[in-house]
PDB file of C-alpha atoms in Angstrom:
ATOM      1  CA  MET Y   1      -5.054  90.727  57.156  1.00 41.00           C
ATOM      2  CA  LYS Y   2      -6.443  88.534  54.626  1.00 53.00           C
ATOM      3  CA  SER Y   3      -9.342  85.657  55.453  1.00 64.00           C
ATOM      4  CA  LYS Y   4      -8.830  82.580  56.104  1.00 92.00           C
ATOM      5  CA  LEU Y   5     -10.093  80.114  52.423  1.00 97.00           C
ATOM      6  CA  PRO Y   6     -11.916  77.189  52.653  1.00 98.00           C
ATOM      7  CA  ASN Y   7      -9.727  74.216  52.869  1.00 98.00           C
ATOM      8  CA  PHE Y   8     -12.693  71.814  51.843  1.00 98.00           C
ATOM      9  CA  ILE Y   9     -15.692  72.271  49.200  1.00 98.00           C
ATOM     10  CA  ILE Y  10     -19.264  70.263  48.914  1.00 98.00           C
ATOM     11  CA  SER Y  11     -18.883  69.667  45.319  1.00 97.00           C
ATOM     12  CA  GLY Y  12     -21.929  68.473  44.435  1.00 90.00           C
ATOM     13  CA  PHE Y  13     -24.246  66.894  42.830  1.00 98.00           C
ATOM     14  CA  PRO Y  14     -27.128  69.495  42.422  1.00 97.00           C
ATOM     15  CA  LYS Y  15     -30.541  68.085  44.324  1.00 97.00           C
ATOM     16  CA  CYS Y  16     -28.273  65.553  46.541  1.00 97.00           C
ATOM     17  CA  GLY Y  17     -28.617  67.191  50.094  1.00 95.00           C
ATOM     18  CA  SER Y  18     -26.117  70.120  49.815  1.00 95.00           C
ATOM     19  CA  SER Y  19     -28.638  72.816  51.017  1.00 92.00           C
ATOM     20  CA  ALA Y  20     -28.873  70.042  54.052  1.00 94.00           C
ATOM     21  CA  LEU Y  21     -25.382  69.017  54.823  1.00 97.00           C
ATOM     22  CA  HIS Y  22     -24.114  72.923  54.695  1.00 96.00           C
ATOM     23  CA  TYR Y  23     -26.735  73.610  57.585  1.00 95.00           C
ATOM     24  CA  TYR Y  24     -25.461  70.406  59.500  1.00 97.00           C
ATOM     25  CA  LEU Y  25     -22.089  71.482  59.286  1.00 98.00           C
ATOM     26  CA  GLU Y  26     -22.559  75.207  60.155  1.00 96.00           C
ATOM     27  CA  ASN Y  27     -23.875  73.963  63.620  1.00 97.00           C
ATOM     28  CA  HIS Y  28     -20.757  72.215  64.702  1.00 98.00           C
ATOM     29  CA  PRO Y  29     -18.422  74.607  66.104  1.00 98.00           C
ATOM     30  CA  GLU Y  30     -15.410  73.780  64.816  1.00 98.00           C
ATOM     31  CA  ILE Y  31     -16.706  74.197  61.094  1.00 98.00           C
ATOM     32  CA  PHE Y  32     -16.915  77.833  59.525  1.00 98.00           C
ATOM     33  CA  MET Y  33     -19.582  77.975  56.278  1.00 97.00           C
ATOM     34  CA  PRO Y  34     -20.357  81.375  54.893  1.00 95.00           C
ATOM     35  CA  LYS Y  35     -24.144  83.243  55.259  1.00 91.00           C
ATOM     36  CA  GLN Y  36     -24.376  83.149  51.583  1.00 90.00           C
ATOM     37  CA  LYS Y  37     -24.931  79.385  50.476  1.00 89.00           C
ATOM     38  CA  GLU Y  38     -24.159  77.906  47.118  1.00 93.00           C
ATOM     39  CA  LEU Y  39     -21.179  80.871  45.648  1.00 96.00           C
ATOM     40  CA  HIS Y  40     -20.255  79.074  42.457  1.00 97.00           C
ATOM     41  CA  PHE Y  41     -17.134  80.971  42.386  1.00 98.00           C
ATOM     42  CA  PHE Y  42     -15.396  78.916  40.832  1.00 98.00           C
ATOM     43  CA  THR Y  43     -17.572  77.876  37.810  1.00 98.00           C
ATOM     44  CA  ASN Y  44     -18.477  81.396  37.750  1.00 97.00           C
ATOM     45  CA  SER Y  45     -17.171  81.756  34.219  1.00 97.00           C
ATOM     46  CA  ILE Y  46     -19.400  78.924  32.680  1.00 98.00           C
ATOM     47  CA  LEU Y  47     -22.570  79.780  34.393  1.00 97.00           C
ATOM     48  CA  SER Y  48     -23.199  83.199  34.212  1.00 96.00           C
ATOM     49  CA  LYS Y  49     -23.055  82.591  29.667  1.00 97.00           C
ATOM     50  CA  LEU Y  50     -25.518  80.308  30.338  1.00 97.00           C
ATOM     51  CA  ASN Y  51     -28.798  82.377  31.502  1.00 97.00           C
ATOM     52  CA  GLN Y  52     -31.006  81.667  28.579  1.00 97.00           C
ATOM     53  CA  GLY Y  53     -33.660  79.835  29.907  1.00 97.00           C
ATOM     54  CA  PRO Y  54     -36.883  80.941  32.114  1.00 95.00           C
ATOM     55  CA  GLY Y  55     -35.516  82.813  34.873  1.00 93.00           C
ATOM     56  CA  ASP Y  56     -31.700  81.841  34.458  1.00 95.00           C
ATOM     57  CA  LYS Y  57     -31.289  85.574  34.555  1.00 93.00           C
ATOM     58  CA  ALA Y  58     -31.992  86.265  37.994  1.00 91.00           C
ATOM     59  CA  THR Y  59     -30.987  83.061  39.640  1.00 89.00           C
ATOM     60  CA  LYS Y  60     -27.093  84.464  37.932  1.00 91.00           C
ATOM     61  CA  ILE Y  61     -27.438  87.167  40.462  1.00 90.00           C
ATOM     62  CA  SER Y  62     -26.441  85.603  43.747  1.00 88.00           C
ATOM     63  CA  GLN Y  63     -23.578  83.880  42.315  1.00 94.00           C
ATOM     64  CA  ILE Y  64     -19.282  85.417  43.076  1.00 96.00           C
ATOM     65  CA  LYS Y  65     -17.920  86.789  39.990  1.00 96.00           C
ATOM     66  CA  LEU Y  66     -14.541  88.175  41.963  1.00 97.00           C
ATOM     67  CA  PHE Y  67     -11.862  86.344  44.263  1.00 97.00           C
ATOM     68  CA  GLU Y  68     -11.708  89.412  46.684  1.00 96.00           C
ATOM     69  CA  ASP Y  69     -15.726  89.339  46.810  1.00 95.00           C
ATOM     70  CA  TYR Y  70     -14.766  85.220  47.635  1.00 97.00           C
ATOM     71  CA  GLU Y  71     -12.484  86.560  49.868  1.00 96.00           C
ATOM     72  CA  LYS Y  72     -14.988  89.013  52.241  1.00 95.00           C
ATOM     73  CA  SER Y  73     -17.891  85.414  52.278  1.00 95.00           C
ATOM     74  CA  PHE Y  74     -14.774  84.371  54.806  1.00 97.00           C
ATOM     75  CA  LYS Y  75     -13.252  87.248  56.321  1.00 95.00           C
ATOM     76  CA  ASN Y  76     -15.389  86.507  59.799  1.00 95.00           C
ATOM     77  CA  VAL Y  77     -13.997  83.279  60.033  1.00 97.00           C
ATOM     78  CA  GLY Y  78     -12.142  82.208  63.227  1.00 96.00           C
ATOM     79  CA  ASP Y  79     -10.389  79.952  65.308  1.00 96.00           C
ATOM     80  CA  GLU Y  80     -12.584  77.222  63.079  1.00 98.00           C
ATOM     81  CA  LEU Y  81     -10.820  74.076  62.412  1.00 98.00           C
ATOM     82  CA  ALA Y  82     -12.532  73.201  58.845  1.00 98.00           C
ATOM     83  CA  ILE Y  83     -13.819  76.045  56.515  1.00 98.00           C
ATOM     84  CA  GLY Y  84     -15.752  74.989  53.968  1.00 98.00           C
ATOM     85  CA  ASP Y  85     -17.361  76.403  49.960  1.00 98.00           C
ATOM     86  CA  ALA Y  86     -20.908  74.155  49.499  1.00 97.00           C
ATOM     87  CA  SER Y  87     -21.651  74.991  46.027  1.00 97.00           C
ATOM     88  CA  PRO Y  88     -22.678  72.017  43.577  1.00 97.00           C
ATOM     89  CA  SER Y  89     -21.821  73.182  40.233  1.00 97.00           C
ATOM     90  CA  TYR Y  90     -18.158  72.544  41.033  1.00 98.00           C
ATOM     91  CA  ILE Y  91     -17.854  68.067  40.543  1.00 98.00           C
ATOM     92  CA  ASN Y  92     -20.212  69.255  36.979  1.00 98.00           C
ATOM     93  CA  TYR Y  93     -17.081  71.234  35.343  1.00 98.00           C
ATOM     94  CA  PRO Y  94     -13.582  69.123  36.278  1.00 98.00           C
ATOM     95  CA  GLU Y  95     -11.829  71.479  34.039  1.00 98.00           C
ATOM     96  CA  LYS Y  96     -12.503  73.575  36.525  1.00 98.00           C
ATOM     97  CA  PHE Y  97     -10.578  70.918  39.310  1.00 98.00           C
ATOM     98  CA  LYS Y  98      -6.945  72.347  39.322  1.00 98.00           C
ATOM     99  CA  GLU Y  99      -7.960  75.821  39.301  1.00 98.00           C
ATOM    100  CA  ILE Y 100      -9.553  74.450  43.015  1.00 98.00           C
ATOM    101  CA  LYS Y 101      -6.814  72.500  43.906  1.00 98.00           C
ATOM    102  CA  ASP Y 102      -4.522  75.577  43.161  1.00 98.00           C
ATOM    103  CA  ARG Y 103      -6.033  78.309  44.785  1.00 97.00           C
ATOM    104  CA  LEU Y 104      -7.644  76.492  48.169  1.00 98.00           C
ATOM    105  CA  PHE Y 105      -4.459  74.737  48.506  1.00 97.00           C
ATOM    106  CA  ASP Y 106      -5.671  70.929  48.047  1.00 98.00           C
ATOM    107  CA  PRO Y 107      -8.935  71.380  49.794  1.00 98.00           C
ATOM    108  CA  LYS Y 108     -10.840  67.927  50.607  1.00 98.00           C
ATOM    109  CA  VAL Y 109     -14.184  67.237  48.861  1.00 98.00           C
ATOM    110  CA  ILE Y 110     -16.908  66.207  49.655  1.00 98.00           C
ATOM    111  CA  ILE Y 111     -19.413  64.235  47.234  1.00 98.00           C
ATOM    112  CA  LEU Y 112     -22.926  63.813  47.014  1.00 98.00           C
ATOM    113  CA  LEU Y 113     -24.879  61.801  44.922  1.00 98.00           C
ATOM    114  CA  ARG Y 114     -28.577  60.344  44.642  1.00 98.00           C
ATOM    115  CA  ASP Y 115     -30.248  57.963  43.036  1.00 98.00           C
ATOM    116  CA  PRO Y 116     -30.163  59.401  39.880  1.00 98.00           C
ATOM    117  CA  VAL Y 117     -33.761  58.872  38.499  1.00 98.00           C
ATOM    118  CA  LYS Y 118     -35.147  60.937  41.554  1.00 98.00           C
ATOM    119  CA  ARG Y 119     -32.166  63.179  41.520  1.00 98.00           C
ATOM    120  CA  ALA Y 120     -33.619  63.798  37.763  1.00 98.00           C
ATOM    121  CA  TYR Y 121     -37.094  64.328  38.990  1.00 98.00           C
ATOM    122  CA  SER Y 122     -36.940  66.570  41.884  1.00 97.00           C
ATOM    123  CA  ASN Y 123     -34.593  68.777  39.425  1.00 98.00           C
ATOM    124  CA  TYR Y 124     -37.408  68.614  37.060  1.00 98.00           C
ATOM    125  CA  LEU Y 125     -40.014  69.722  39.980  1.00 97.00           C
ATOM    126  CA  HIS Y 126     -38.072  72.071  41.797  1.00 96.00           C
ATOM    127  CA  LEU Y 127     -37.976  74.403  38.137  1.00 97.00           C
ATOM    128  CA  VAL Y 128     -41.510  73.417  38.073  1.00 95.00           C
ATOM    129  CA  ARG Y 129     -42.590  74.939  41.515  1.00 94.00           C
ATOM    130  CA  GLU Y 130     -40.444  77.786  40.559  1.00 93.00           C
ATOM    131  CA  GLY Y 131     -42.848  78.327  37.593  1.00 93.00           C
ATOM    132  CA  ARG Y 132     -40.180  77.535  34.761  1.00 95.00           C
ATOM    133  CA  GLU Y 133     -40.947  74.289  33.528  1.00 97.00           C
ATOM    134  CA  THR Y 134     -44.039  74.113  31.863  1.00 97.00           C
ATOM    135  CA  LEU Y 135     -43.003  70.562  29.861  1.00 98.00           C
ATOM    136  CA  GLY Y 136     -44.033  67.166  31.185  1.00 97.00           C
ATOM    137  CA  PHE Y 137     -41.284  65.446  32.297  1.00 98.00           C
ATOM    138  CA  TYR Y 138     -40.413  63.079  29.385  1.00 98.00           C
ATOM    139  CA  GLU Y 139     -40.661  65.522  26.993  1.00 98.00           C
ATOM    140  CA  ALA Y 140     -38.214  67.878  28.837  1.00 98.00           C
ATOM    141  CA  LEU Y 141     -35.837  65.248  29.439  1.00 98.00           C
ATOM    142  CA  LEU Y 142     -36.104  65.349  25.254  1.00 98.00           C
ATOM    143  CA  GLU Y 143     -35.840  68.689  25.559  1.00 98.00           C
ATOM    144  CA  GLU Y 144     -32.379  68.839  27.419  1.00 98.00           C
ATOM    145  CA  GLU Y 145     -30.537  68.661  24.015  1.00 98.00           C
ATOM    146  CA  ASN Y 146     -31.856  72.167  22.548  1.00 98.00           C
ATOM    147  CA  ARG Y 147     -31.850  73.530  25.675  1.00 98.00           C
ATOM    148  CA  LYS Y 148     -27.674  72.754  26.074  1.00 98.00           C
ATOM    149  CA  LYS Y 149     -27.833  74.316  22.541  1.00 98.00           C
ATOM    150  CA  LYS Y 150     -30.078  77.344  23.444  1.00 98.00           C
ATOM    151  CA  LYS Y 151     -27.633  78.269  26.415  1.00 98.00           C
ATOM    152  CA  PHE Y 152     -29.846  77.467  28.807  1.00 98.00           C
ATOM    153  CA  SER Y 153     -28.767  76.830  32.544  1.00 98.00           C
ATOM    154  CA  ASP Y 154     -27.272  73.498  33.366  1.00 98.00           C
ATOM    155  CA  PHE Y 155     -29.767  73.293  35.775  1.00 98.00           C
ATOM    156  CA  TRP Y 156     -32.344  72.485  33.353  1.00 98.00           C
ATOM    157  CA  TYR Y 157     -29.979  69.451  31.988  1.00 98.00           C
ATOM    158  CA  TYR Y 158     -31.382  66.924  34.221  1.00 98.00           C
ATOM    159  CA  ARG Y 159     -29.621  63.905  32.675  1.00 98.00           C
ATOM    160  CA  PHE Y 160     -25.930  65.650  32.132  1.00 98.00           C
ATOM    161  CA  ASN Y 161     -27.523  66.768  36.116  1.00 98.00           C
ATOM    162  CA  SER Y 162     -27.212  63.073  37.129  1.00 98.00           C
ATOM    163  CA  THR Y 163     -24.404  61.235  35.260  1.00 98.00           C
ATOM    164  CA  TYR Y 164     -21.801  60.937  38.128  1.00 98.00           C
ATOM    165  CA  THR Y 165     -18.347  58.467  37.218  1.00 98.00           C
ATOM    166  CA  GLU Y 166     -16.658  60.505  35.113  1.00 98.00           C
ATOM    167  CA  LYS Y 167     -16.331  63.552  37.306  1.00 98.00           C
ATOM    168  CA  VAL Y 168     -15.685  62.330  40.662  1.00 98.00           C
ATOM    169  CA  GLN Y 169     -12.950  59.952  38.982  1.00 98.00           C
ATOM    170  CA  LYS Y 170     -11.726  62.927  37.969  1.00 98.00           C
ATOM    171  CA  ALA Y 171     -12.170  64.575  41.235  1.00 98.00           C
ATOM    172  CA  GLN Y 172     -10.356  61.162  42.743  1.00 98.00           C
ATOM    173  CA  GLU Y 173      -7.186  62.148  40.207  1.00 98.00           C
ATOM    174  CA  VAL Y 174      -7.019  65.468  40.702  1.00 98.00           C
ATOM    175  CA  PHE Y 175      -7.806  66.214  45.052  1.00 98.00           C
ATOM    176  CA  SER Y 176      -6.174  64.006  47.641  1.00 98.00           C
ATOM    177  CA  ASP Y 177      -9.159  63.868  49.921  1.00 98.00           C
ATOM    178  CA  VAL Y 178     -12.632  62.833  48.417  1.00 98.00           C
ATOM    179  CA  LEU Y 179     -15.293  61.812  49.881  1.00 98.00           C
ATOM    180  CA  ILE Y 180     -18.388  60.192  48.448  1.00 98.00           C
ATOM    181  CA  ILE Y 181     -21.591  60.360  50.392  1.00 98.00           C
ATOM    182  CA  THR Y 182     -24.942  59.150  48.836  1.00 98.00           C
ATOM    183  CA  GLN Y 183     -27.987  61.189  49.948  1.00 97.00           C
ATOM    184  CA  GLU Y 184     -29.837  57.776  50.994  1.00 97.00           C
ATOM    185  CA  GLU Y 185     -27.400  57.383  53.635  1.00 96.00           C
ATOM    186  CA  LEU Y 186     -27.303  60.522  54.989  1.00 96.00           C
ATOM    187  CA  ASN Y 187     -31.316  60.650  55.085  1.00 94.00           C
ATOM    188  CA  SER Y 188     -31.154  56.686  56.522  1.00 95.00           C
ATOM    189  CA  LYS Y 189     -28.211  57.063  58.640  1.00 96.00           C
ATOM    190  CA  PRO Y 190     -28.078  60.557  59.213  1.00 97.00           C
ATOM    191  CA  ASN Y 191     -25.766  60.352  63.220  1.00 97.00           C
ATOM    192  CA  GLU Y 192     -23.092  57.251  61.663  1.00 98.00           C
ATOM    193  CA  THR Y 193     -23.681  59.327  58.572  1.00 98.00           C
ATOM    194  CA  ILE Y 194     -22.571  62.759  60.036  1.00 98.00           C
ATOM    195  CA  LYS Y 195     -19.607  61.406  62.128  1.00 98.00           C
ATOM    196  CA  SER Y 196     -18.012  59.919  59.409  1.00 98.00           C
ATOM    197  CA  ILE Y 197     -18.670  63.354  57.586  1.00 98.00           C
ATOM    198  CA  PHE Y 198     -17.087  64.996  60.759  1.00 98.00           C
ATOM    199  CA  THR Y 199     -14.055  62.364  61.144  1.00 98.00           C
ATOM    200  CA  PHE Y 200     -12.769  63.295  57.531  1.00 98.00           C
ATOM    201  CA  LEU Y 201     -12.356  66.798  58.023  1.00 98.00           C
ATOM    202  CA  ASN Y 202     -10.400  66.276  61.529  1.00 98.00           C
ATOM    203  CA  VAL Y 203     -13.034  68.415  63.643  1.00 98.00           C
ATOM    204  CA  ASN Y 204     -14.985  67.065  66.369  1.00 98.00           C
ATOM    205  CA  ALA Y 205     -17.019  63.805  65.269  1.00 98.00           C
ATOM    206  CA  ASP Y 206     -18.955  63.808  68.553  1.00 98.00           C
ATOM    207  CA  TYR Y 207     -20.284  66.158  68.030  1.00 98.00           C
ATOM    208  CA  THR Y 208     -24.351  65.752  66.673  1.00 97.00           C
ATOM    209  CA  PRO Y 209     -26.011  68.615  65.034  1.00 97.00           C
ATOM    210  CA  THR Y 210     -28.870  70.377  66.660  1.00 95.00           C
ATOM    211  CA  ASN Y 211     -30.439  70.220  63.346  1.00 94.00           C
ATOM    212  CA  LEU Y 212     -29.750  66.409  62.540  1.00 95.00           C
ATOM    213  CA  SER Y 213     -33.768  65.827  62.417  1.00 91.00           C
ATOM    214  CA  GLU Y 214     -34.457  69.202  60.508  1.00 88.00           C
ATOM    215  CA  ARG Y 215     -35.052  68.506  56.204  1.00 84.00           C
ATOM    216  CA  TYR Y 216     -33.814  71.146  53.701  1.00 82.00           C
ATOM    217  CA  ASN Y 217     -34.967  71.789  50.114  1.00 75.00           C
ATOM    218  CA  GLU Y 218     -36.842  68.739  50.648  1.00 74.00           C
ATOM    219  CA  GLY Y 219     -38.555  68.905  47.260  1.00 81.00           C
ATOM    220  CA  GLY Y 220     -41.707  67.967  45.990  1.00 85.00           C
ATOM    221  CA  VAL Y 221     -45.141  69.727  45.376  1.00 85.00           C
ATOM    222  CA  PHE Y 222     -46.702  72.464  46.865  1.00 83.00           C
ATOM    223  CA  GLU Y 223     -50.497  73.776  45.889  1.00 83.00           C
ATOM    224  CA  ASP Y 224     -50.444  77.013  44.180  1.00 86.00           C
ATOM    225  CA  ASN Y 225     -51.017  80.171  46.197  1.00 88.00           C
ATOM    226  CA  PHE Y 226     -49.675  83.502  46.981  1.00 80.00           C
ATOM    227  CA  ILE Y 227     -47.635  81.861  49.638  1.00 85.00           C
ATOM    228  CA  THR Y 228     -45.443  79.630  47.935  1.00 83.00           C
ATOM    229  CA  ARG Y 229     -45.015  81.681  44.967  1.00 80.00           C
ATOM    230  CA  THR Y 230     -43.600  84.123  47.059  1.00 83.00           C
ATOM    231  CA  PHE Y 231     -41.194  81.629  48.356  1.00 80.00           C
ATOM    232  CA  PHE Y 232     -40.068  79.797  45.879  1.00 79.00           C
ATOM    233  CA  LYS Y 233     -40.642  81.879  42.313  1.00 76.00           C
ATOM    234  CA  GLN Y 234     -37.357  83.486  40.995  1.00 72.00           C
ATOM    235  CA  SER Y 235     -36.411  87.215  40.761  1.00 63.00           C
ATOM    236  CA  LYS Y 236     -34.054  89.451  40.694  1.00 65.00           C
ATOM    237  CA  LEU Y 237     -35.019  91.589  43.400  1.00 57.00           C
ATOM    238  CA  LYS Y 238     -35.402  87.733  45.131  1.00 61.00           C
ATOM    239  CA  SER Y 239     -31.661  87.045  44.153  1.00 62.00           C
ATOM    240  CA  PHE Y 240     -30.215  90.365  45.350  1.00 58.00           C
ATOM    241  CA  ILE Y 241     -31.565  90.384  49.042  1.00 57.00           C
ATOM    242  CA  LYS Y 242     -30.127  86.703  49.191  1.00 64.00           C
ATOM    243  CA  LYS Y 243     -27.003  87.475  48.226  1.00 62.00           C
ATOM    244  CA  ARG Y 244     -26.859  90.453  50.411  1.00 65.00           C
ATOM    245  CA  PHE Y 245     -29.179  89.375  53.338  1.00 66.00           C
ATOM    246  CA  PRO Y 246     -28.597  86.094  53.289  1.00 69.00           C
ATOM    247  CA  ILE Y 247     -31.364  83.781  55.261  1.00 71.00           C
ATOM    248  CA  PRO Y 248     -29.973  82.152  58.093  1.00 72.00           C
ATOM    249  CA  VAL Y 249     -30.635  78.778  58.905  1.00 72.00           C
ATOM    250  CA  GLU Y 250     -33.603  79.965  61.747  1.00 73.00           C
ATOM    251  CA  VAL Y 251     -36.064  81.406  59.235  1.00 71.00           C
ATOM    252  CA  LYS Y 252     -35.210  78.577  56.991  1.00 71.00           C
ATOM    253  CA  ASN Y 253     -36.557  76.102  59.379  1.00 72.00           C
ATOM    254  CA  ILE Y 254     -39.880  78.399  59.604  1.00 76.00           C
ATOM    255  CA  LYS Y 255     -39.826  78.751  56.040  1.00 75.00           C
ATOM    256  CA  ASN Y 256     -39.945  75.337  55.545  1.00 76.00           C
ATOM    257  CA  LYS Y 257     -43.225  75.064  58.278  1.00 81.00           C
ATOM    258  CA  VAL Y 258     -45.450  77.554  56.493  1.00 83.00           C
ATOM    259  CA  VAL Y 259     -44.724  75.688  53.177  1.00 82.00           C
ATOM    260  CA  ASN Y 260     -44.676  71.986  54.196  1.00 82.00           C
ATOM    261  CA  ASN Y 261     -48.725  73.252  55.337  1.00 85.00           C
ATOM    262  CA  TYR Y 262     -49.343  73.400  51.485  1.00 81.00           C
ATOM    263  CA  ARG Y 263     -47.629  70.623  50.800  1.00 82.00           C
ATOM    264  CA  LYS Y 264     -49.440  67.989  48.322  1.00 85.00           C
ATOM    265  CA  PRO Y 265     -49.131  63.920  47.661  1.00 89.00           C
ATOM    266  CA  THR Y 266     -45.892  63.960  44.836  1.00 91.00           C
ATOM    267  CA  PRO Y 267     -47.356  62.701  41.330  1.00 92.00           C
ATOM    268  CA  LEU Y 268     -45.075  58.571  40.883  1.00 93.00           C
ATOM    269  CA  ILE Y 269     -42.805  59.910  38.261  1.00 96.00           C
ATOM    270  CA  ASP Y 270     -43.908  59.214  34.526  1.00 94.00           C
ATOM    271  CA  GLU Y 271     -43.009  55.671  33.410  1.00 96.00           C
ATOM    272  CA  LYS Y 272     -41.538  56.428  30.164  1.00 98.00           C
ATOM    273  CA  ALA Y 273     -39.875  58.627  31.600  1.00 98.00           C
ATOM    274  CA  GLU Y 274     -37.932  56.782  34.452  1.00 98.00           C
ATOM    275  CA  ASP Y 275     -37.818  54.071  31.614  1.00 98.00           C
ATOM    276  CA  PHE Y 276     -35.604  56.574  29.033  1.00 98.00           C
ATOM    277  CA  LEU Y 277     -33.635  57.454  32.689  1.00 98.00           C
ATOM    278  CA  VAL Y 278     -32.741  53.913  33.497  1.00 98.00           C
ATOM    279  CA  LYS Y 279     -31.354  53.541  29.515  1.00 97.00           C
ATOM    280  CA  GLU Y 280     -29.578  56.036  29.388  1.00 98.00           C
ATOM    281  CA  LEU Y 281     -27.966  56.262  32.944  1.00 98.00           C
ATOM    282  CA  SER Y 282     -27.877  52.850  33.611  1.00 97.00           C
ATOM    283  CA  GLU Y 283     -23.829  51.891  32.064  1.00 97.00           C
ATOM    284  CA  ASP Y 284     -23.126  55.102  34.541  1.00 98.00           C
ATOM    285  CA  VAL Y 285     -24.502  53.577  37.816  1.00 98.00           C
ATOM    286  CA  SER Y 286     -22.590  50.369  37.048  1.00 97.00           C
ATOM    287  CA  ASN Y 287     -19.755  52.266  36.584  1.00 98.00           C
ATOM    288  CA  ILE Y 288     -20.418  54.272  39.707  1.00 98.00           C
ATOM    289  CA  LYS Y 289     -21.346  50.303  41.734  1.00 97.00           C
ATOM    290  CA  LYS Y 290     -17.473  49.416  40.671  1.00 97.00           C
ATOM    291  CA  ILE Y 291     -15.672  52.395  42.676  1.00 96.00           C
ATOM    292  CA  GLY Y 292     -17.561  51.371  46.050  1.00 96.00           C
ATOM    293  CA  VAL Y 293     -20.904  53.982  45.660  1.00 97.00           C
ATOM    294  CA  ASP Y 294     -23.674  51.983  47.578  1.00 95.00           C
ATOM    295  CA  VAL Y 295     -26.617  51.859  44.700  1.00 96.00           C
ATOM    296  CA  SER Y 296     -28.773  49.436  46.685  1.00 93.00           C
ATOM    297  CA  GLY Y 297     -31.667  51.552  47.570  1.00 94.00           C
ATOM    298  CA  TRP Y 298     -31.386  53.250  43.994  1.00 97.00           C
ATOM    299  CA  ASN Y 299     -33.894  52.250  41.296  1.00 97.00           C
ATOM    300  CA  LYS Y 300     -34.611  48.343  40.527  1.00 95.00           C
ATOM    301  CA  LYS Y 301     -34.737  48.617  37.256  1.00 96.00           C
ATOM    302  CA  PHE Y 302     -30.675  49.278  37.336  1.00 95.00           C
ATOM    303  CA  TYR Y 303     -29.885  45.914  39.135  1.00 84.00           C
ATOM    304  CA  GLN Y 304     -32.462  44.685  36.452  1.00 77.00           C
ATOM    305  CA  LYS Y 305     -30.230  46.313  33.231  1.00 46.00           C
ATOM    306  CA  ASN Y 306     -26.849  45.328  35.396  1.00 45.00           C
TER     307      ASN Y 306
END
């Protein structure tokens, strides 16, 4: 018997809270999330060709290439009402939306947004933690177009991943049910926000995840030592193990507690980089505000421009 397929997706954006939401939803008894987070099946044909940056080939190993393997990710679905796939790359490739809609029979779509300046900086610090990004933030922003030409993974495209409006609007055009959530809402009003997501998914909205106070993939800056390198540095072996033996949320919680012992204060974003991003993204922030997204908690310099 074929497994059931997702009836909802968490489509992105990267570094906007999809990991946390995956684990919160997984905690709900009426929701099934696959053990492997971030399958990236529908965008694999694009992502697999973007592998020329440091460590990129290692990160691709865990991505799902074949539909039969995608189906196997959901072989343990029981009587859950909602079945999900959290792959933050999906939102960045609207040309794949029609295929997603057809293959998954018009799934509900959850889109996560975040202050685009903080999102870009978090993206940058993620690659720094892994020992892959060696440039300063401003220099890395200026290098984006060259990295695109060189076929670096799209995770290196800091502005690209912080550009929202056209992709969100295309999702609203293609899919019948789209819910937009900001990471700021999820962090500041977790109970209210998770309740709205449960309502959207037509599951018991009175249920409170037991892990809702946990934070996942918080990001930031850490001491460079054997322990942090073990957890953060990418390798083909680590990606292979993660694909074959996905990390249970309980182990993820232990890992978070261990690495937090080595957390350092996060440096303020370079003002030159901040101003560059505000200039580049102001129009997009203005447009995303017009379609009803609450941007009041985002970088104050956007308000000065709009």
